[in-house]
Short mmCIF file of C-alpha atoms and ligand atoms in Angstrom, two decimals:
data_model
loop_
_atom_site.label_atom_id
_atom_site.label_comp_id
_atom_site.label_asym_id
_atom_site.label_seq_id
_atom_site.Cartn_x
_atom_site.Cartn_y
_atom_site.Cartn_z
CA MET A 85 0.10 -0.35 0.13
CA GLY A 86 1.67 3.55 -0.54
CA GLN A 87 1.25 6.05 1.99
CA ASP A 88 -1.46 8.00 0.62
CA LEU A 89 -4.79 8.70 1.37
CA ARG A 90 -5.84 7.30 -2.15
CA SER A 91 -4.13 4.13 -1.64
CA TYR A 92 -5.63 3.64 1.23
CA LEU A 93 -9.40 4.89 0.41
CA ASP A 94 -8.42 2.12 -3.18
CA LEU A 95 -7.88 -0.90 0.17
CA ILE A 96 -10.67 0.43 1.51
CA LYS A 97 -13.31 -0.03 -1.85
CA GLN A 98 -11.75 -3.40 -2.59
CA ASN A 99 -12.15 -4.97 0.34
CA HIS A 100 -15.00 -3.00 2.57
CA PRO A 101 -16.79 -1.95 -0.41
CA GLU A 102 -19.76 -1.08 2.60
CA ASP A 103 -17.22 1.56 4.37
CA PHE A 104 -16.90 3.71 1.52
CA LEU A 105 -20.12 5.61 0.74
CA VAL A 106 -19.97 8.77 -1.68
CA VAL A 107 -22.76 11.04 -1.70
CA SER A 108 -23.44 13.16 -5.40
CA ARG A 109 -25.95 15.20 -4.31
CA ALA A 110 -24.21 18.62 -3.03
CA VAL A 111 -24.56 19.56 0.03
CA ASP A 112 -23.78 23.08 2.26
CA PRO A 113 -20.51 23.21 3.91
CA ALA A 114 -22.89 25.27 6.52
CA TYR A 115 -23.49 22.13 9.36
CA GLU A 116 -24.85 19.71 6.52
CA ILE A 117 -22.01 17.81 6.25
CA THR A 118 -21.18 17.08 9.86
CA ALA A 119 -24.99 16.39 10.57
CA ILE A 120 -25.51 13.83 7.68
CA THR A 121 -22.70 12.12 9.20
CA VAL A 122 -23.74 12.35 13.04
CA LYS A 123 -26.97 11.66 11.83
CA LEU A 124 -26.15 8.42 9.86
CA GLU A 125 -23.84 7.60 13.17
CA GLN A 126 -26.89 7.60 15.49
CA GLU A 127 -30.74 7.07 13.67
CA ALA A 128 -28.41 4.41 10.57
CA LYS A 129 -26.08 3.18 13.30
CA ARG A 130 -23.85 3.52 9.87
CA ARG A 131 -20.60 5.19 10.37
CA PRO A 132 -18.85 4.84 6.69
CA ILE A 133 -16.00 6.91 5.55
CA LEU A 134 -18.02 9.40 3.31
CA LEU A 135 -16.99 11.32 0.28
CA PHE A 136 -19.17 14.46 -0.13
CA GLU A 137 -17.89 15.47 -4.11
CA LYS A 138 -20.35 18.77 -4.66
CA VAL A 139 -19.93 21.02 -2.15
CA LYS A 140 -21.30 24.24 -1.86
CA ASP A 141 -19.09 27.67 -3.05
CA THR A 142 -15.86 25.02 -3.37
CA LYS A 143 -13.94 22.81 -6.09
CA PHE A 144 -12.63 20.33 -3.36
CA PRO A 145 -14.37 17.41 -2.98
CA VAL A 146 -15.05 16.60 1.24
CA LEU A 147 -14.27 13.54 2.71
CA THR A 148 -14.70 12.76 7.02
CA ASN A 149 -15.22 9.82 9.15
CA LEU A 150 -11.97 8.24 7.87
CA HIS A 151 -11.27 7.35 11.69
CA ALA A 152 -15.07 6.52 12.82
CA GLY A 153 -14.28 2.62 12.36
CA ARG A 154 -12.02 0.41 14.57
CA ALA A 155 -11.55 -2.44 12.44
CA ARG A 156 -10.37 -0.05 9.30
CA LEU A 157 -7.97 2.26 11.14
CA ALA A 158 -6.36 -1.22 11.92
CA LEU A 159 -6.26 -1.99 8.05
CA ALA A 160 -3.98 1.49 7.76
CA ILE A 161 -1.24 -0.09 10.49
CA HIS A 162 -2.26 -3.50 8.85
CA ALA A 163 -3.22 -4.77 12.29
CA LYS A 164 -5.83 -6.46 13.30
CA SER A 165 -8.45 -4.83 15.63
CA GLU A 166 -7.28 -6.66 19.43
CA GLU A 167 -3.96 -6.19 18.14
CA MET A 168 -3.83 -2.38 18.12
CA GLN A 169 -2.12 -1.49 20.99
CA ARG A 170 0.23 -4.09 20.89
CA VAL A 171 1.63 -2.90 17.08
CA TYR A 172 1.45 0.68 17.87
CA LEU A 173 3.90 0.23 21.17
CA ARG A 174 6.02 -1.54 18.71
CA ALA A 175 5.74 1.34 16.33
CA MET A 176 6.41 3.95 19.58
CA GLU A 177 9.13 0.97 20.45
CA LYS A 178 10.66 0.68 16.84
CA PRO A 179 10.68 3.86 15.13
CA ILE A 180 11.61 4.24 10.90
CA GLN A 181 13.28 7.77 10.95
CA PRO A 182 11.44 9.60 7.67
CA LYS A 183 13.60 9.89 4.45
CA VAL A 184 13.68 13.44 2.07
CA VAL A 185 12.41 13.56 -1.21
CA SER A 186 12.47 15.55 -4.30
CA LYS A 187 9.39 14.85 -5.93
CA ALA A 188 6.22 14.92 -4.58
CA PRO A 189 2.67 14.00 -5.88
CA VAL A 190 1.52 17.70 -3.44
CA LYS A 191 3.18 19.94 -6.10
CA GLU A 192 1.36 19.26 -8.74
CA VAL A 193 -0.45 22.34 -7.88
CA VAL A 194 1.44 24.98 -6.25
CA LEU A 195 -0.28 28.30 -5.19
CA THR A 196 1.83 31.50 -3.59
CA ASN A 197 1.64 35.45 -2.55
CA ASN A 198 -1.82 36.11 -4.08
CA LYS A 199 -3.26 33.10 -4.81
CA VAL A 200 -3.42 32.62 -1.38
CA ASN A 201 -6.76 32.14 -1.01
CA LEU A 202 -7.96 29.99 1.99
CA TYR A 203 -11.89 30.76 0.60
CA ASP A 204 -11.49 28.50 -1.77
CA LEU A 205 -11.66 26.20 0.42
CA PRO A 206 -14.20 24.56 2.17
CA GLN A 207 -15.84 26.66 4.67
CA ILE A 208 -17.65 24.11 6.78
CA LEU A 209 -19.48 24.76 10.11
CA HIS A 210 -19.92 21.86 12.34
CA HIS A 211 -21.76 22.93 15.47
CA GLN A 212 -23.89 25.85 16.39
CA GLU A 213 -22.14 27.45 18.86
CA ASP A 214 -19.13 27.40 16.71
CA ALA A 215 -17.05 30.70 15.89
CA GLY A 216 -16.55 29.96 12.61
CA ALA A 217 -15.45 28.20 9.27
CA TYR A 218 -12.85 25.20 10.87
CA ILE A 219 -9.93 23.62 8.88
CA THR A 220 -10.40 19.78 11.45
CA ALA A 221 -7.23 17.64 9.90
CA ALA A 222 -4.78 20.29 9.86
CA ILE A 223 -1.91 17.83 11.14
CA SER A 224 1.48 20.52 12.09
CA PHE A 225 4.67 19.83 11.14
CA ALA A 226 7.71 21.92 13.08
CA LYS A 227 11.23 22.05 14.53
CA ASP A 228 12.25 23.59 17.49
CA PRO A 229 13.90 26.81 17.06
CA ASN A 230 16.42 25.83 19.74
CA GLY A 231 17.19 22.66 18.22
CA ASP A 232 16.81 19.98 15.40
CA THR A 233 13.61 18.06 17.52
CA TRP A 234 10.59 17.84 15.05
CA ASN A 235 7.27 17.91 16.07
CA CYS A 236 3.36 16.61 14.37
CA ALA A 237 0.12 17.27 15.81
CA TYR A 238 -3.21 17.93 15.60
CA ASN A 239 -4.33 21.78 15.54
CA ARG A 240 -7.35 23.31 14.93
CA LEU A 241 -7.45 26.07 12.72
CA MET A 242 -10.07 28.76 12.28
CA ILE A 243 -10.75 30.50 8.72
CA LYS A 244 -9.94 34.09 9.88
CA GLY A 245 -8.72 35.76 6.29
CA ARG A 246 -7.68 34.86 2.54
CA ASP A 247 -4.15 33.81 4.56
CA THR A 248 -5.10 33.93 8.12
CA THR A 249 -6.63 31.83 10.76
CA SER A 250 -6.08 31.27 14.27
CA ILE A 251 -4.62 28.45 15.63
CA HIS A 252 -4.89 26.57 18.94
CA LEU A 253 -1.96 25.27 20.43
CA THR A 254 -2.33 22.97 23.29
CA GLN A 255 -1.30 25.00 26.11
CA ALA A 256 2.16 22.79 27.80
CA LYS A 257 2.45 20.63 24.75
CA HIS A 258 4.75 20.61 22.34
CA LEU A 259 3.96 22.90 19.23
CA TRP A 260 3.21 25.72 21.74
CA GLU A 261 6.41 25.12 23.80
CA PHE A 262 8.10 25.52 19.98
CA TYR A 263 5.99 28.51 18.99
CA ARG A 264 7.10 29.66 23.00
CA ALA A 265 11.10 29.51 22.08
CA ALA A 266 10.24 32.06 18.43
CA GLU A 267 7.93 34.28 20.33
CA ALA A 268 10.90 35.01 23.13
CA ARG A 269 13.31 35.65 20.07
CA GLY A 270 10.70 38.24 19.02
CA GLU A 271 10.61 35.45 15.60
CA ALA A 272 7.70 33.60 14.11
CA LEU A 273 8.03 29.71 14.57
CA PRO A 274 8.14 28.31 10.54
CA VAL A 275 4.59 25.37 10.71
CA ALA A 276 3.29 23.92 7.65
CA PHE A 277 0.03 21.03 7.97
CA ALA A 278 -0.94 18.09 5.85
CA ILE A 279 -4.19 17.99 5.41
CA GLY A 280 -5.56 14.58 3.83
CA VAL A 281 -3.31 11.99 4.78
CA ASN A 282 -3.40 7.78 5.28
CA PRO A 283 -4.83 6.99 9.18
CA ALA A 284 -1.29 5.58 9.65
CA ILE A 285 -0.33 9.53 9.84
CA ALA A 286 -2.74 10.87 12.15
CA LEU A 287 -2.55 7.60 14.34
CA GLY A 288 1.39 8.17 14.26
CA CYS A 289 1.28 12.27 15.33
CA PHE A 290 -1.05 11.92 17.79
CA ALA A 291 1.42 10.02 19.92
CA ILE A 292 1.85 11.43 23.07
CA GLY A 293 5.30 10.84 24.60
CA SER A 294 8.05 13.21 25.28
CA ILE A 295 8.89 16.51 23.09
CA ASP A 296 12.14 14.38 22.12
CA GLU A 297 10.29 11.14 20.17
CA ASP A 298 9.50 12.27 17.11
CA GLU A 299 6.54 11.07 15.93
CA ARG A 300 7.36 11.30 11.84
CA ALA A 301 9.36 8.36 12.89
CA ILE A 302 6.46 6.27 15.26
CA ILE A 303 4.40 7.12 11.83
CA GLY A 304 7.38 4.97 9.79
CA GLY A 305 7.00 2.54 11.97
CA LEU A 306 3.48 2.42 11.60
CA LEU A 307 3.59 2.53 7.97
CA GLY A 308 6.49 0.22 8.30
CA GLU A 309 8.22 2.25 5.64
CA PRO A 310 10.05 5.46 6.37
CA LEU A 311 7.90 8.08 5.87
CA GLU A 312 7.98 9.98 2.81
CA LEU A 313 8.71 14.11 3.19
CA VAL A 314 9.80 17.10 1.24
CA LYS A 315 10.90 20.89 1.19
CA CYS A 316 7.69 23.36 1.61
CA GLU A 317 8.43 26.14 -1.55
CA THR A 318 8.28 29.31 2.05
CA SER A 319 10.71 27.13 4.38
CA ASP A 320 12.62 24.83 5.26
CA VAL A 321 9.70 22.53 7.30
CA LEU A 322 9.55 18.90 6.15
CA VAL A 323 6.23 18.13 4.71
CA PRO A 324 4.15 14.50 3.97
CA ALA A 325 5.50 14.16 0.15
CA HIS A 326 1.65 12.65 -0.34
CA ALA A 327 -0.65 14.39 1.48
CA GLU A 328 -4.10 15.96 -0.49
CA LEU A 329 -3.27 19.36 0.57
CA ILE A 330 -0.33 21.31 2.69
CA LEU A 331 -1.15 25.18 4.36
CA GLU A 332 2.31 26.50 4.84
CA GLY A 333 3.06 29.51 6.96
CA GLU A 334 4.36 30.70 10.11
CA ILE A 335 2.55 31.50 13.64
CA LEU A 336 3.56 35.16 14.16
CA PRO A 337 4.92 36.25 17.26
CA HIS A 338 2.83 38.31 19.56
CA GLU A 339 0.41 38.59 18.20
CA ARG A 340 -3.05 37.04 19.63
CA THR A 341 -6.83 36.71 17.96
CA ALA A 342 -10.27 35.44 18.81
CA GLU A 343 -11.21 32.36 18.49
CA GLY A 344 -13.86 29.86 19.39
CA PRO A 345 -16.42 28.88 20.59
CA PHE A 346 -15.69 25.92 18.88
CA GLY A 347 -17.36 22.76 19.99
CA GLU A 348 -14.71 20.02 20.87
CA PHE A 349 -14.51 16.06 21.74
CA THR A 350 -14.99 16.92 25.51
CA GLY A 351 -19.01 17.21 23.91
CA TYR A 352 -18.96 20.96 25.05
CA SER A 353 -18.44 24.45 22.91
CA LEU A 354 -15.61 26.16 25.52
CA GLY A 355 -16.96 29.51 24.51
CA GLU A 356 -13.92 32.86 22.95
CA ARG A 357 -10.42 33.06 23.77
CA GLN A 358 -7.09 34.72 22.58
CA ARG A 359 -4.96 32.96 20.39
CA GLU A 360 -2.07 32.79 18.60
CA VAL A 361 -1.93 34.19 15.11
CA LEU A 362 -0.66 31.39 11.96
CA GLN A 363 -0.46 33.07 8.01
CA VAL A 364 -0.82 31.13 5.38
CA ARG A 365 2.39 31.68 3.10
CA ALA A 366 1.70 29.27 0.10
CA ILE A 367 -0.95 26.05 -0.43
CA THR A 368 0.56 23.09 -2.43
CA HIS A 369 -2.00 20.59 -3.58
CA ARG A 370 -2.58 17.18 -5.83
CA ARG A 371 -4.26 17.83 -8.24
CA ASN A 372 -8.05 16.40 -7.75
CA ALA A 373 -7.08 17.41 -4.26
CA ILE A 374 -9.59 15.77 -1.32
CA PHE A 375 -9.76 18.10 1.69
CA GLN A 376 -10.26 16.08 4.51
CA ASP A 377 -12.14 16.72 7.95
CA ILE A 378 -12.69 15.51 10.59
CA THR A 379 -16.18 14.83 12.17
CA VAL A 380 -14.77 17.21 15.34
CA GLY A 381 -16.26 15.77 18.97
CA HIS A 382 -17.62 12.37 17.66
CA LEU A 383 -16.74 9.21 16.26
CA ASP A 384 -14.33 10.17 13.28
CA HIS A 385 -12.54 12.03 16.35
CA LEU A 386 -12.51 9.65 19.24
CA MET A 387 -11.47 6.51 17.73
CA LEU A 388 -8.78 8.02 16.17
CA SER A 389 -7.52 9.65 19.66
CA THR A 390 -7.68 6.84 21.83
CA THR A 391 -5.78 4.11 20.42
CA PRO A 392 -2.14 6.38 21.00
CA ILE A 393 -3.52 7.79 24.37
CA GLU A 394 -4.21 4.30 25.85
CA ALA A 395 -1.04 3.21 24.46
CA ASN A 396 0.94 5.55 25.74
CA LEU A 397 -0.48 4.93 29.04
CA TYR A 398 0.15 1.58 29.02
CA ARG A 399 4.17 2.10 28.89
CA ALA A 400 3.96 4.19 31.20
CA VAL A 401 1.72 2.13 33.67
CA ARG A 402 4.33 -0.70 32.78
CA ALA A 403 7.04 1.15 33.51
CA MET A 404 6.00 1.04 37.45
CA VAL A 405 3.63 -1.58 37.71
CA PRO A 406 5.11 -4.25 35.64
CA THR A 407 1.66 -6.67 36.00
CA VAL A 408 -0.51 -4.36 34.20
CA ARG A 409 -3.20 -6.10 32.47
CA ALA A 410 -5.06 -3.28 30.44
CA VAL A 411 -5.57 0.52 30.36
CA ARG A 412 -8.72 2.22 28.51
CA VAL A 413 -9.51 5.69 28.13
CA PRO A 414 -13.60 5.58 28.09
CA ALA A 415 -14.53 9.90 28.79
CA PRO A 416 -12.57 12.56 28.17
CA PHE A 417 -9.75 12.83 30.70
CA THR A 418 -10.49 9.66 32.51
CA CYS A 419 -8.48 6.50 32.52
CA TYR A 420 -8.98 3.06 34.24
CA VAL A 421 -6.47 0.86 34.67
CA SER A 422 -6.61 -2.82 35.48
CA ILE A 423 -3.44 -4.59 37.37
CA GLU A 424 -2.49 -7.98 39.23
CA GLN A 425 -1.27 -5.79 42.27
CA ARG A 426 1.69 -8.02 43.46
CA ILE A 427 1.71 -6.14 46.14
CA SER A 428 0.14 -3.16 48.52
CA GLY A 429 0.86 0.42 46.54
CA GLN A 430 0.75 -1.15 42.96
CA ALA A 431 -2.27 0.42 42.56
CA LYS A 432 -0.91 4.25 44.03
CA ASN A 433 1.67 4.19 41.39
CA ALA A 434 -0.16 3.50 38.26
CA ILE A 435 -2.58 6.27 39.21
CA LEU A 436 0.98 8.38 39.60
CA ALA A 437 2.39 6.87 36.42
CA VAL A 438 -1.72 7.88 34.71
CA LEU A 439 -0.94 11.23 35.57
CA GLY A 440 2.86 11.23 35.26
CA ALA A 441 2.07 10.80 31.44
CA ASP A 442 -0.43 12.72 30.14
CA LEU A 443 -1.49 16.45 30.46
CA TYR A 444 -4.87 15.41 29.78
CA MET A 445 -5.29 12.84 32.58
CA LYS A 446 -7.42 13.78 35.61
CA ARG A 447 -9.63 11.03 37.02
CA VAL A 448 -7.97 7.22 37.57
CA VAL A 449 -9.09 4.32 38.11
CA VAL A 450 -7.57 1.22 39.19
CA VAL A 451 -9.15 -2.15 40.14
CA ASP A 452 -7.60 -5.42 40.11
CA HIS A 453 -7.19 -7.86 37.09
CA ASP A 454 -10.56 -10.03 37.77
CA VAL A 455 -12.74 -6.79 36.79
CA ASP A 456 -13.07 -6.03 33.52
CA ILE A 457 -12.30 -1.58 32.74
CA PHE A 458 -14.36 -2.42 29.03
CA ASN A 459 -17.29 -3.03 31.05
CA ASP A 460 -18.50 0.15 32.90
CA ARG A 461 -20.94 -1.72 35.05
CA GLN A 462 -18.10 -3.46 36.83
CA VAL A 463 -15.75 -0.75 37.47
CA ASN A 464 -18.53 1.22 39.59
CA TRP A 465 -19.00 -1.98 41.08
CA ALA A 466 -15.40 -2.52 41.97
CA ILE A 467 -15.51 1.43 43.48
CA ALA A 468 -18.50 0.86 45.31
CA THR A 469 -16.79 -2.97 47.08
CA ARG A 470 -13.71 -2.14 46.95
CA CYS A 471 -12.87 1.36 47.34
CA GLN A 472 -13.04 3.65 51.03
CA PRO A 473 -13.59 7.74 49.69
CA ASP A 474 -11.86 8.82 52.59
CA ARG A 475 -8.59 6.45 52.49
CA ASP A 476 -8.34 5.82 48.73
CA ILE A 477 -8.74 8.80 46.63
CA ALA A 478 -6.42 10.77 46.23
CA ILE A 479 -6.06 14.53 44.82
CA ILE A 480 -3.56 16.34 43.80
CA SER A 481 -4.44 20.49 43.49
CA ASN A 482 -2.99 23.47 41.09
CA ALA A 483 -1.20 20.65 38.55
CA ARG A 484 -1.99 21.54 34.92
CA GLY A 485 -4.48 20.09 32.45
CA SER A 486 -6.39 20.76 29.13
CA ASP A 487 -7.52 24.30 28.59
CA LEU A 488 -10.81 22.61 27.10
CA ASP A 489 -12.15 21.49 30.35
CA PRO A 490 -14.75 23.87 31.14
CA SER A 491 -14.46 22.98 34.81
CA THR A 492 -11.85 24.57 36.01
CA LYS A 493 -11.69 28.18 37.08
CA GLU A 494 -8.15 29.25 35.10
CA ASP A 495 -8.29 27.60 31.59
CA GLY A 496 -6.08 24.40 31.97
CA TYR A 497 -4.40 24.52 35.37
CA THR A 498 -6.85 21.82 37.59
CA ALA A 499 -7.46 19.47 40.35
CA LYS A 500 -6.84 15.33 39.75
CA TRP A 501 -8.14 12.41 41.43
CA GLY A 502 -7.44 8.92 41.52
CA VAL A 503 -9.28 6.33 42.76
CA ASP A 504 -7.61 2.89 43.91
CA ALA A 505 -10.70 0.24 43.60
CA THR A 506 -9.00 -2.74 44.75
CA ALA A 507 -8.79 -4.90 47.45
CA LYS A 508 -6.97 -4.65 50.00
CA PRO A 509 -4.85 -5.36 51.18
CA SER A 510 -5.18 -7.89 48.80
CA LEU A 511 -7.36 -9.67 46.46
CA ALA A 512 -6.46 -12.88 47.39
CA THR A 513 -7.43 -12.43 50.97
CA TYR A 514 -10.71 -9.59 50.43
CA THR A 515 -13.47 -11.22 51.30
CA PRO A 516 -14.44 -13.93 48.68
CA ARG A 517 -17.19 -12.97 45.30
CA HIS A 518 -20.21 -15.66 45.28
CA ARG A 519 -19.73 -18.48 42.71
CA ILE A 520 -21.04 -21.41 42.10
CA PRO A 521 -19.21 -24.58 42.59
CA LYS A 522 -16.66 -25.60 38.98
CA GLU A 523 -18.11 -29.11 38.76
CA VAL A 524 -22.02 -27.98 39.31
CA TRP A 525 -21.84 -25.04 37.01
CA GLN A 526 -19.70 -28.13 34.19
CA ARG A 527 -22.42 -30.40 35.31
CA ILE A 528 -25.51 -28.54 34.21
CA ASN A 529 -26.95 -29.28 30.97
CA LEU A 530 -29.62 -26.72 29.89
CA LYS A 531 -31.63 -28.16 28.33
CA ASP A 532 -32.52 -31.11 30.95
CA PHE A 533 -34.32 -28.38 33.06
CA ALA A 534 -34.76 -25.72 30.47
CA GLY A 535 -36.26 -27.20 28.11
CA LYS A 536 -34.68 -26.55 23.85
MN1 MN B 236 5.23 15.25 20.44
#
């Protein structure tokens, strides 16, 4: 498989045609794309990749909902659904360095100077409260102005003018750190954004880890080959050669503009803030480029982020508690962990590992290995029957969390908590669970007692 979006779509069309739906009727990018996607999911229980061929006021077709199926995400990284975390961790442990190429499909059309016009792109409004048209599938590529570290991440862009957007840099994360370093020197931060990529690239750029872990090499690990990069027209930033479309630009120092409200993964539409400004210097794209959208706050968005977050958290807990069984992120800012606890205190260590490994994590629940963390009822049962709140809840005040959490007094300045819902002092010595004798369970044949 090639490393572009199109070869991936071909693979889906061949092997899972039911997962691909072309909408040829014209749609209005104002709410209709999101409405059709979410209505299909909620009312028809369908979540295909959607390609809207005719979108009002733009020549670009819009692709959305690409990531809304676990099996098809797995296909992009050559894995079965149930192997995704293992394959992801292997890519983190065995990254493959990217390589630079000189020819790239994404240069088929090059637009600079007065040819740059963001209003030629689909002006997609997602939710009712949104302040304007947002680009939700833009993956940033940037280099540390003080070093050789590269970063890639999703950043939402709100279109503000022909060549201007606002950008949401998550406070205290890596691109924000690069930008702060450039701004401290009074310089702009060169950056470029890829829109329309193979899901392996999307999954890899979501890798949560240390600032010096290169997501581009994790992408290589997921692709099974080096990610091919090409130099921008207006800067030295390197971008995926096979992307559908690239926005080149820089984040300006000491400039802020109104951004938001915007409906996010939290399920909320957080209000207007002053945020950084992106000046777009060039747009390059493939001929007949497909403009990718992420249906923000719904499955397309949530399924994409979960595998990378869970893989990193599993890795972090395993470093502290070797007998970790599973890690799940069931809701925003929330993590469930099951461990086979060998000795008192390991549950608390698992809590510390999770809170120490991911900025966004705010609530951690740790249970014993006999509890299925993919079953919310079982987790609730463990909290209710194995936990004493005055003894087993740890609260950390005044930490840094997500700046999109509406419950914090000051954006992202938050308390965090962990719940140790393991049996104490140990599962082996705890009041036993009720059970039917094994011999009886095996002997009983339902047909003998309850008919056919
Ligand atoms: Mn990073």
